[in-house]
CSV table of C-alpha atoms and ligand atoms in Angstrom, one decimal:
chain,number,residue,atom,x,y,z
A,9,UNK,CA,109.6,137.1,79.5
A,10,UNK,CA,109.6,135.8,83.0
A,11,UNK,CA,110.4,132.1,83.0
A,12,UNK,CA,107.8,130.0,85.0
A,13,UNK,CA,110.8,128.5,86.9
A,14,UNK,CA,111.6,132.0,88.2
A,15,UNK,CA,108.1,132.3,89.6
A,16,UNK,CA,108.0,128.8,91.2
A,17,UNK,CA,109.2,128.1,94.7
A,18,UNK,CA,113.0,127.7,94.4
A,19,UNK,CA,113.1,124.3,96.2
A,20,UNK,CA,111.1,122.8,93.4
A,21,UNK,CA,114.2,123.1,91.1
A,22,UNK,CA,116.0,120.5,93.2
A,23,UNK,CA,113.0,118.2,93.5
A,24,UNK,CA,113.4,114.9,91.6
A,25,UNK,CA,110.1,113.5,90.4
A,26,UNK,CA,109.3,110.1,92.0
A,27,UNK,CA,109.8,107.4,89.4
A,28,UNK,CA,107.3,104.6,89.8
A,29,UNK,CA,108.0,101.1,88.6
A,30,UNK,CA,107.4,100.3,84.9
A,31,UNK,CA,103.6,99.5,84.6
A,32,UNK,CA,102.4,96.1,83.3
A,33,UNK,CA,100.3,97.6,80.4
A,34,UNK,CA,103.3,99.6,79.0
A,35,UNK,CA,105.6,96.5,79.3
A,36,UNK,CA,103.0,94.3,77.6
A,37,UNK,CA,102.7,96.9,74.7
A,38,UNK,CA,106.4,97.2,74.3
A,39,UNK,CA,106.9,93.4,74.1
A,40,UNK,CA,103.7,92.9,72.1
A,41,UNK,CA,102.4,90.2,74.6
A,42,UNK,CA,99.1,90.1,76.6
A,43,UNK,CA,99.3,91.9,80.0
A,44,UNK,CA,98.7,88.5,81.6
A,45,UNK,CA,102.1,87.3,80.4
A,46,UNK,CA,103.9,89.9,82.4
A,47,UNK,CA,105.1,89.1,86.0
A,48,UNK,CA,105.4,92.3,88.0
A,49,UNK,CA,107.6,92.0,91.1
A,50,UNK,CA,108.5,95.6,91.3
A,51,UNK,CA,106.2,97.4,93.8
A,52,UNK,CA,105.9,95.1,96.8
A,53,UNK,CA,102.2,94.5,96.0
A,54,UNK,CA,100.1,91.6,97.4
A,55,UNK,CA,100.6,88.6,95.1
A,56,UNK,CA,97.1,87.3,96.1
A,57,UNK,CA,95.3,90.5,95.1
A,58,UNK,CA,92.7,92.4,97.2
A,59,UNK,CA,90.7,90.6,99.9
A,60,UNK,CA,87.5,89.2,98.2
A,61,UNK,CA,85.5,90.8,101.1
A,62,UNK,CA,87.0,94.2,100.2
A,63,UNK,CA,86.0,93.8,96.6
A,64,UNK,CA,82.4,92.9,97.6
A,65,UNK,CA,82.3,95.9,99.9
A,66,UNK,CA,83.6,98.3,97.2
A,67,UNK,CA,81.0,96.9,94.8
A,68,UNK,CA,78.3,97.9,97.3
A,69,UNK,CA,79.9,101.3,97.9
A,70,UNK,CA,79.8,102.1,94.2
A,71,UNK,CA,76.0,102.7,94.5
A,72,UNK,CA,76.8,105.7,96.7
A,73,UNK,CA,79.5,107.1,94.4
A,74,UNK,CA,77.4,110.3,94.0
A,75,UNK,CA,77.7,111.1,97.7
A,76,UNK,CA,80.8,112.7,99.3
A,77,UNK,CA,82.5,110.2,101.5
A,78,UNK,CA,82.7,110.3,105.3
A,79,UNK,CA,84.9,113.4,105.6
A,80,UNK,CA,87.4,112.2,108.3
A,81,UNK,CA,86.8,108.5,107.9
A,82,UNK,CA,85.4,108.0,111.4
A,83,UNK,CA,84.2,104.5,110.9
A,84,UNK,CA,87.5,103.3,109.6
A,85,UNK,CA,89.4,105.2,112.2
A,86,UNK,CA,87.2,103.7,114.9
A,87,UNK,CA,87.7,100.1,113.6
A,88,UNK,CA,91.5,100.7,113.4
A,89,UNK,CA,91.5,102.1,116.9
A,90,UNK,CA,89.6,99.1,118.3
A,91,UNK,CA,92.2,96.8,116.9
A,92,UNK,CA,95.1,98.8,118.2
A,93,UNK,CA,93.6,99.5,121.7
A,94,UNK,CA,93.6,103.2,121.0
A,95,UNK,CA,91.0,105.9,120.3
A,96,UNK,CA,89.8,107.3,116.9
A,97,UNK,CA,91.5,110.6,118.0
A,98,UNK,CA,94.9,108.7,117.7
A,99,UNK,CA,94.4,108.0,114.0
A,100,UNK,CA,94.5,110.1,110.8
A,101,UNK,CA,93.8,108.6,107.4
A,102,UNK,CA,95.7,109.5,104.3
A,103,UNK,CA,95.4,109.0,100.6
A,104,UNK,CA,98.1,106.3,101.0
A,105,UNK,CA,100.4,106.6,104.0
A,106,UNK,CA,102.5,108.8,101.7
A,107,UNK,CA,99.9,111.5,102.2
A,108,UNK,CA,100.5,111.4,105.9
A,109,UNK,CA,104.2,112.0,105.2
A,110,UNK,CA,103.1,115.2,103.4
A,111,UNK,CA,100.8,116.2,106.3
A,112,UNK,CA,103.9,116.0,108.5
A,113,UNK,CA,105.7,118.3,106.1
A,114,UNK,CA,102.8,120.8,106.2
A,115,UNK,CA,102.7,120.7,109.9
A,116,UNK,CA,106.4,120.7,110.9
A,117,UNK,CA,108.7,121.7,108.0
A,118,UNK,CA,109.7,125.0,106.5
A,119,UNK,CA,112.6,126.5,104.6
A,120,UNK,CA,115.7,126.0,106.8
A,121,UNK,CA,114.4,123.0,108.7
A,122,UNK,CA,116.2,119.7,108.7
A,123,UNK,CA,114.9,116.2,108.4
A,124,UNK,CA,117.1,113.3,109.5
A,125,UNK,CA,116.9,109.7,108.1
A,126,UNK,CA,119.4,107.0,107.1
A,127,UNK,CA,121.2,106.4,103.9
A,128,UNK,CA,119.2,104.4,101.3
A,129,UNK,CA,116.0,105.3,103.2
A,130,UNK,CA,112.5,105.2,101.4
A,131,UNK,CA,112.8,108.1,99.0
A,132,UNK,CA,109.5,109.8,99.8
A,133,UNK,CA,110.9,111.3,103.1
A,134,UNK,CA,113.5,113.3,101.1
A,135,UNK,CA,110.9,114.3,98.4
A,136,UNK,CA,108.5,115.7,101.0
A,137,UNK,CA,111.3,117.4,102.9
A,138,UNK,CA,112.5,119.1,99.6
A,139,UNK,CA,109.0,120.1,98.7
A,140,UNK,CA,108.8,122.1,101.9
A,141,UNK,CA,112.3,123.6,101.5
A,142,UNK,CA,113.8,121.5,104.3
A,143,UNK,CA,117.2,119.8,104.0
A,144,UNK,CA,117.6,116.0,104.4
A,145,UNK,CA,120.5,114.7,106.4
A,146,UNK,CA,121.3,111.0,106.0
A,147,UNK,CA,123.0,108.9,108.7
A,148,UNK,CA,125.2,106.1,107.5
A,149,UNK,CA,124.0,102.6,107.0
A,150,UNK,CA,127.0,100.2,106.9
A,151,UNK,CA,126.0,96.8,105.5
A,152,UNK,CA,122.6,98.5,104.8
A,153,UNK,CA,121.7,98.4,108.5
A,154,UNK,CA,120.7,101.9,109.6
A,155,UNK,CA,123.0,103.1,112.3
A,156,UNK,CA,120.8,104.6,114.9
A,157,UNK,CA,123.7,106.2,116.7
A,158,UNK,CA,124.6,107.9,113.4
A,159,UNK,CA,121.1,109.2,113.1
A,160,UNK,CA,121.4,110.7,116.6
A,161,UNK,CA,124.7,112.3,115.7
A,162,UNK,CA,123.2,113.8,112.5
A,163,UNK,CA,120.6,115.7,114.5
A,164,UNK,CA,121.0,119.5,114.3
A,165,UNK,CA,119.3,122.4,116.2
A,166,UNK,CA,117.0,122.7,113.1
A,167,UNK,CA,115.9,119.1,113.0
A,168,UNK,CA,112.2,118.7,113.2
A,169,UNK,CA,111.5,115.2,112.0
A,170,UNK,CA,113.3,111.8,112.0
A,171,UNK,CA,112.1,109.2,109.5
A,172,UNK,CA,112.8,105.5,110.1
A,173,UNK,CA,111.2,102.8,107.9
A,174,UNK,CA,111.1,99.5,109.6
A,175,UNK,CA,111.8,97.4,107.7
A,176,UNK,CA,113.3,99.9,105.3
A,177,UNK,CA,112.4,99.9,101.6
A,178,UNK,CA,114.4,99.2,99.4
A,179,UNK,CA,117.1,97.6,101.5
A,180,UNK,CA,114.9,95.4,103.7
A,181,UNK,CA,116.9,96.1,106.8
A,182,UNK,CA,115.0,95.5,110.0
A,183,UNK,CA,115.5,97.1,113.4
A,184,UNK,CA,114.7,95.2,116.6
A,185,UNK,CA,112.7,96.7,119.4
A,186,UNK,CA,115.7,96.8,121.8
A,187,UNK,CA,117.8,98.8,119.4
A,188,UNK,CA,114.9,101.3,118.9
A,189,UNK,CA,114.3,101.6,122.6
A,190,UNK,CA,118.0,102.6,123.2
A,191,UNK,CA,117.6,105.1,120.4
A,192,UNK,CA,114.3,106.5,121.7
A,193,UNK,CA,115.9,107.0,125.1
A,194,UNK,CA,118.3,109.5,123.5
A,195,UNK,CA,116.1,111.3,120.9
A,196,UNK,CA,115.7,115.0,122.0
A,197,UNK,CA,112.2,115.8,123.3
A,198,UNK,CA,111.5,118.5,120.7
A,199,UNK,CA,111.9,116.2,117.6
A,200,UNK,CA,109.1,114.1,116.1
A,201,UNK,CA,110.2,110.5,115.2
A,202,UNK,CA,108.2,108.8,112.5
A,203,UNK,CA,108.3,105.0,112.3
A,204,UNK,CA,107.1,103.9,108.9
A,205,UNK,CA,105.6,100.4,109.4
A,206,UNK,CA,104.2,99.7,105.9
A,207,UNK,CA,105.0,96.0,106.3
A,208,UNK,CA,104.1,95.6,109.9
A,209,UNK,CA,101.5,92.8,109.4
A,210,UNK,CA,104.1,90.7,107.5
A,211,UNK,CA,106.7,90.7,110.2
A,212,UNK,CA,107.6,87.7,112.4
A,213,UNK,CA,108.5,89.6,115.5
A,214,UNK,CA,107.1,93.2,115.1
A,215,UNK,CA,108.4,95.8,117.5
A,216,UNK,CA,105.8,97.6,119.6
A,217,UNK,CA,106.1,101.3,118.7
A,218,UNK,CA,102.5,102.0,119.8
A,219,UNK,CA,103.8,101.9,123.4
A,220,UNK,CA,105.5,105.3,122.6
A,221,UNK,CA,102.1,106.6,121.3
A,222,UNK,CA,100.4,105.5,124.5
A,223,UNK,CA,103.2,107.1,126.6
A,224,UNK,CA,102.5,110.4,124.8
A,225,UNK,CA,105.9,110.5,123.2
A,226,UNK,CA,106.3,112.6,120.0
A,227,UNK,CA,106.1,109.5,117.7
A,228,UNK,CA,104.1,108.9,114.6
A,229,UNK,CA,103.6,105.3,113.3
A,230,UNK,CA,102.6,105.0,109.7
A,231,UNK,CA,100.8,101.9,108.3
A,232,UNK,CA,99.0,101.2,105.1
A,233,UNK,CA,96.4,99.1,103.3
A,234,UNK,CA,98.7,98.9,100.2
A,235,UNK,CA,100.7,95.8,101.3
A,236,UNK,CA,99.2,93.0,103.3
A,237,UNK,CA,95.7,94.1,102.5
A,238,UNK,CA,96.4,94.3,98.8
A,239,UNK,CA,94.7,97.6,98.2
A,240,UNK,CA,97.6,99.7,96.8
A,241,UNK,CA,95.4,101.1,94.0
A,242,UNK,CA,92.9,102.6,96.4
A,243,UNK,CA,95.5,104.8,98.2
A,244,UNK,CA,94.7,104.4,101.8
A,245,UNK,CA,97.0,104.5,104.8
A,246,UNK,CA,97.1,106.0,108.2
A,247,UNK,CA,99.2,107.6,110.9
A,248,UNK,CA,98.9,106.7,114.6
A,249,UNK,CA,100.0,109.2,117.3
A,250,UNK,CA,99.1,110.9,120.5
A,251,UNK,CA,95.9,112.9,120.3
A,252,UNK,CA,97.6,116.3,120.4
A,253,UNK,CA,99.8,115.4,117.5
A,254,UNK,CA,96.9,114.0,115.4
A,255,UNK,CA,95.0,117.2,116.1
A,256,UNK,CA,97.8,119.2,114.5
A,257,UNK,CA,98.0,116.9,111.5
A,258,UNK,CA,94.2,117.0,111.0
A,259,UNK,CA,94.5,120.7,110.3
A,260,UNK,CA,96.7,120.0,107.2
A,261,UNK,CA,94.3,117.5,105.6
A,262,UNK,CA,91.9,118.4,102.8
A,263,UNK,CA,88.3,117.3,103.4
A,264,UNK,CA,87.4,114.0,101.8
A,265,UNK,CA,91.1,113.1,101.2
A,266,UNK,CA,90.2,109.3,101.4
A,267,UNK,CA,87.5,108.3,98.9
A,268,UNK,CA,84.5,106.3,99.7
A,269,UNK,CA,85.5,103.2,97.9
A,270,UNK,CA,88.8,103.2,99.7
A,271,UNK,CA,87.1,103.6,103.0
A,272,UNK,CA,84.7,100.7,102.3
A,273,UNK,CA,87.4,98.4,100.9
A,274,UNK,CA,89.8,99.1,103.8
A,275,UNK,CA,87.1,98.5,106.4
A,276,UNK,CA,86.2,95.1,104.9
A,277,UNK,CA,89.9,94.2,104.4
A,278,UNK,CA,90.7,94.9,108.0
A,279,UNK,CA,88.1,92.3,109.1
A,280,UNK,CA,89.3,89.7,106.6
A,281,UNK,CA,91.9,88.1,108.8
A,282,UNK,CA,91.8,85.0,106.6
A,283,UNK,CA,93.2,86.9,103.6
A,284,UNK,CA,95.9,88.5,105.8
A,285,UNK,CA,96.9,85.1,107.1
A,286,UNK,CA,97.0,83.6,103.6
A,287,UNK,CA,99.1,86.6,102.4
A,288,UNK,CA,101.6,86.2,105.1
A,289,UNK,CA,101.9,82.4,104.4
A,290,UNK,CA,102.6,83.0,100.7
A,291,UNK,CA,105.0,85.8,101.4
A,292,UNK,CA,106.9,83.8,104.1
A,293,UNK,CA,107.3,80.8,101.7
A,294,UNK,CA,108.2,83.0,98.7
A,295,UNK,CA,110.8,85.0,100.6
A,296,UNK,CA,112.4,81.8,101.9
A,297,UNK,CA,112.5,80.4,98.3
A,298,UNK,CA,113.9,83.5,96.7
A,299,UNK,CA,116.6,83.8,99.4
A,300,UNK,CA,117.5,80.1,99.0
A,301,UNK,CA,117.8,80.5,95.3
A,302,UNK,CA,119.9,83.7,95.5
A,303,UNK,CA,122.2,82.0,97.9
A,304,UNK,CA,122.5,79.0,95.6
A,305,UNK,CA,123.4,81.4,92.8
A,306,UNK,CA,126.1,83.0,94.9
A,307,UNK,CA,124.3,86.3,94.8
A,308,UNK,CA,124.7,88.7,97.7
A,309,UNK,CA,121.3,89.8,99.2
A,310,UNK,CA,120.2,91.6,102.4
A,311,UNK,CA,118.2,89.1,104.6
A,312,UNK,CA,114.6,90.3,104.3
A,313,UNK,CA,111.8,90.6,106.8
A,314,UNK,CA,108.9,91.7,104.5
A,315,UNK,CA,107.7,90.9,100.9
A,316,UNK,CA,110.8,92.0,99.0
A,317,UNK,CA,114.5,91.1,98.7
A,318,UNK,CA,117.3,93.4,97.6
A,319,UNK,CA,119.9,91.5,95.7
A,320,UNK,CA,123.2,92.4,94.1
A,321,UNK,CA,123.3,91.6,90.4
A,322,UNK,CA,126.5,93.7,89.6
A,323,UNK,CA,124.6,96.0,87.1
A,324,UNK,CA,121.1,96.6,88.3
A,325,UNK,CA,120.1,98.7,85.2
A,326,UNK,CA,121.3,96.0,82.8
A,327,UNK,CA,119.6,93.1,84.7
A,328,UNK,CA,116.4,95.1,84.9
A,329,UNK,CA,116.4,95.6,81.1
A,330,UNK,CA,117.2,92.0,80.4
A,331,UNK,CA,114.6,90.7,82.8
A,332,UNK,CA,112.0,93.0,81.1
A,333,UNK,CA,112.7,91.2,77.8
A,334,UNK,CA,111.9,88.0,79.8
A,335,UNK,CA,108.6,89.6,80.8
A,336,UNK,CA,109.6,90.1,84.4
A,337,UNK,CA,109.5,93.6,85.9
A,338,UNK,CA,111.8,94.2,89.0
A,339,UNK,CA,113.0,97.5,90.5
A,340,UNK,CA,116.4,98.9,89.6
A,341,UNK,CA,117.8,101.0,92.4
A,342,UNK,CA,120.2,103.5,90.8
A,343,UNK,CA,117.8,106.2,92.2
A,344,UNK,CA,118.7,105.0,95.7
A,345,UNK,CA,122.4,105.2,94.9
A,346,UNK,CA,122.5,101.4,94.7
A,347,UNK,CA,123.4,100.8,91.0
A,348,UNK,CA,124.5,97.2,91.5
A,349,UNK,CA,121.3,96.1,93.1
A,350,UNK,CA,117.7,95.3,92.2
A,351,UNK,CA,114.7,94.9,94.5
A,352,UNK,CA,112.5,91.9,93.8
A,353,UNK,CA,109.1,91.6,95.4
A,354,UNK,CA,107.8,88.2,96.6
A,355,UNK,CA,105.1,86.9,94.3
A,356,UNK,CA,103.2,83.7,94.0
A,357,UNK,CA,105.2,80.5,93.9
A,358,UNK,CA,104.8,80.4,90.1
A,359,UNK,CA,105.9,84.0,89.7
A,360,UNK,CA,108.9,83.5,91.9
A,361,UNK,CA,110.0,80.4,89.9
A,362,UNK,CA,109.6,82.3,86.6
A,363,UNK,CA,111.7,85.2,88.1
A,364,UNK,CA,114.5,82.9,89.3
A,365,UNK,CA,114.6,81.0,86.0
A,366,UNK,CA,114.8,84.3,84.1
A,367,UNK,CA,117.5,85.7,86.4
A,368,UNK,CA,119.6,82.5,85.9
A,369,UNK,CA,119.3,83.0,82.2
A,370,UNK,CA,120.2,86.7,82.1
A,371,UNK,CA,123.1,86.3,84.5
A,372,UNK,CA,124.9,83.7,82.4
B,417,LIG,C1,105.0,100.6,100.2
B,417,LIG,C2,105.4,101.6,101.3
B,417,LIG,C3,104.6,102.6,101.8
B,417,LIG,C4,103.1,102.6,101.3
B,417,LIG,O1,102.8,103.8,100.8
B,417,LIG,P1,101.2,104.0,100.5
B,417,LIG,O2,101.2,105.5,100.2
B,417,LIG,O3,100.5,103.7,101.8
B,417,LIG,O4,100.8,103.2,99.4
B,417,LIG,C5,105.0,103.4,102.7
B,417,LIG,N1,106.3,103.3,103.2
B,417,LIG,C6,107.2,102.4,102.8
B,417,LIG,C7,108.5,102.3,103.3
B,417,LIG,C8,106.7,101.5,101.8
B,417,LIG,O5,107.6,100.6,101.3
């Protein structure tokens, strides 16, 4: 009999399945406690929840759940474009920004193509590259700071895409605009550079990558409603690029890829600046608290710019397990080749305090 694996595309054999963080419900069941007793600081979600205005808008949109949504999300794209000083033609919506990464694969990758990124980069770039039969080349990242010269040196004649997450998840490393400008001056003209800015709204001094879009450079900027807007469950993100690049990506998109509730929620969340401000304030205070505490505990961490901190606990898998028993979910990073580290998301003040207390307990 022919094995199904023999029929499947060969690159799928090498494809590791993305491992999401341990869910609250499963942890609560394992520990036999109510879900409300679990503190999840594992997926960089918004500790304040969704914008209340987004919840109200989604309730309204439920009434129209029998109708197909706006196919290309024109209202939401127009609202985003207004904010960014661009046109709707500069924006494509995805079922999460992760789907836009897949669009890039459909549009530009093939067997034999290369993708360049840095060591410990967000894992989805490699997953999508593998899915399309492309190879991923990783530049070095000494001290977890991506070496942009190393990325330039890693470029091959077959390189189609460069992925840079800024800040990078899980390391938290952040690249300043002047470093990126020097890099962009040297990127070959025939390569598309993708800047993943999932945490853009939380940054103190965000670099202006949209300038490259306006200049018509081959740059795609990714952003999302999963983080500052607190809508991770809805799956809505977007890519920003020059019109000719978005036109190519639009060909790869299934109709109705972003559902109607997500479009309504995102549109309302975008207008809820109060919720965005409150979120940033909680994240700023929580990040400072966690870093202070880690320093006081003599733990090595990468100074963070967004809503998560990567901290060295010697044995990430063991500390992850011990924290679970304390009803705290964090992210172990062995899958990123960082076995000594865990990534801890910034929560509410109370959640951060519980996490630090549990960490002190399990480390002694
Ligand atoms: C969280 C995150 C995203 C968001 O992905 P969505 O599919 O929009 O939820 C994208 N990139 C990075 C680097 C992230 O950390």
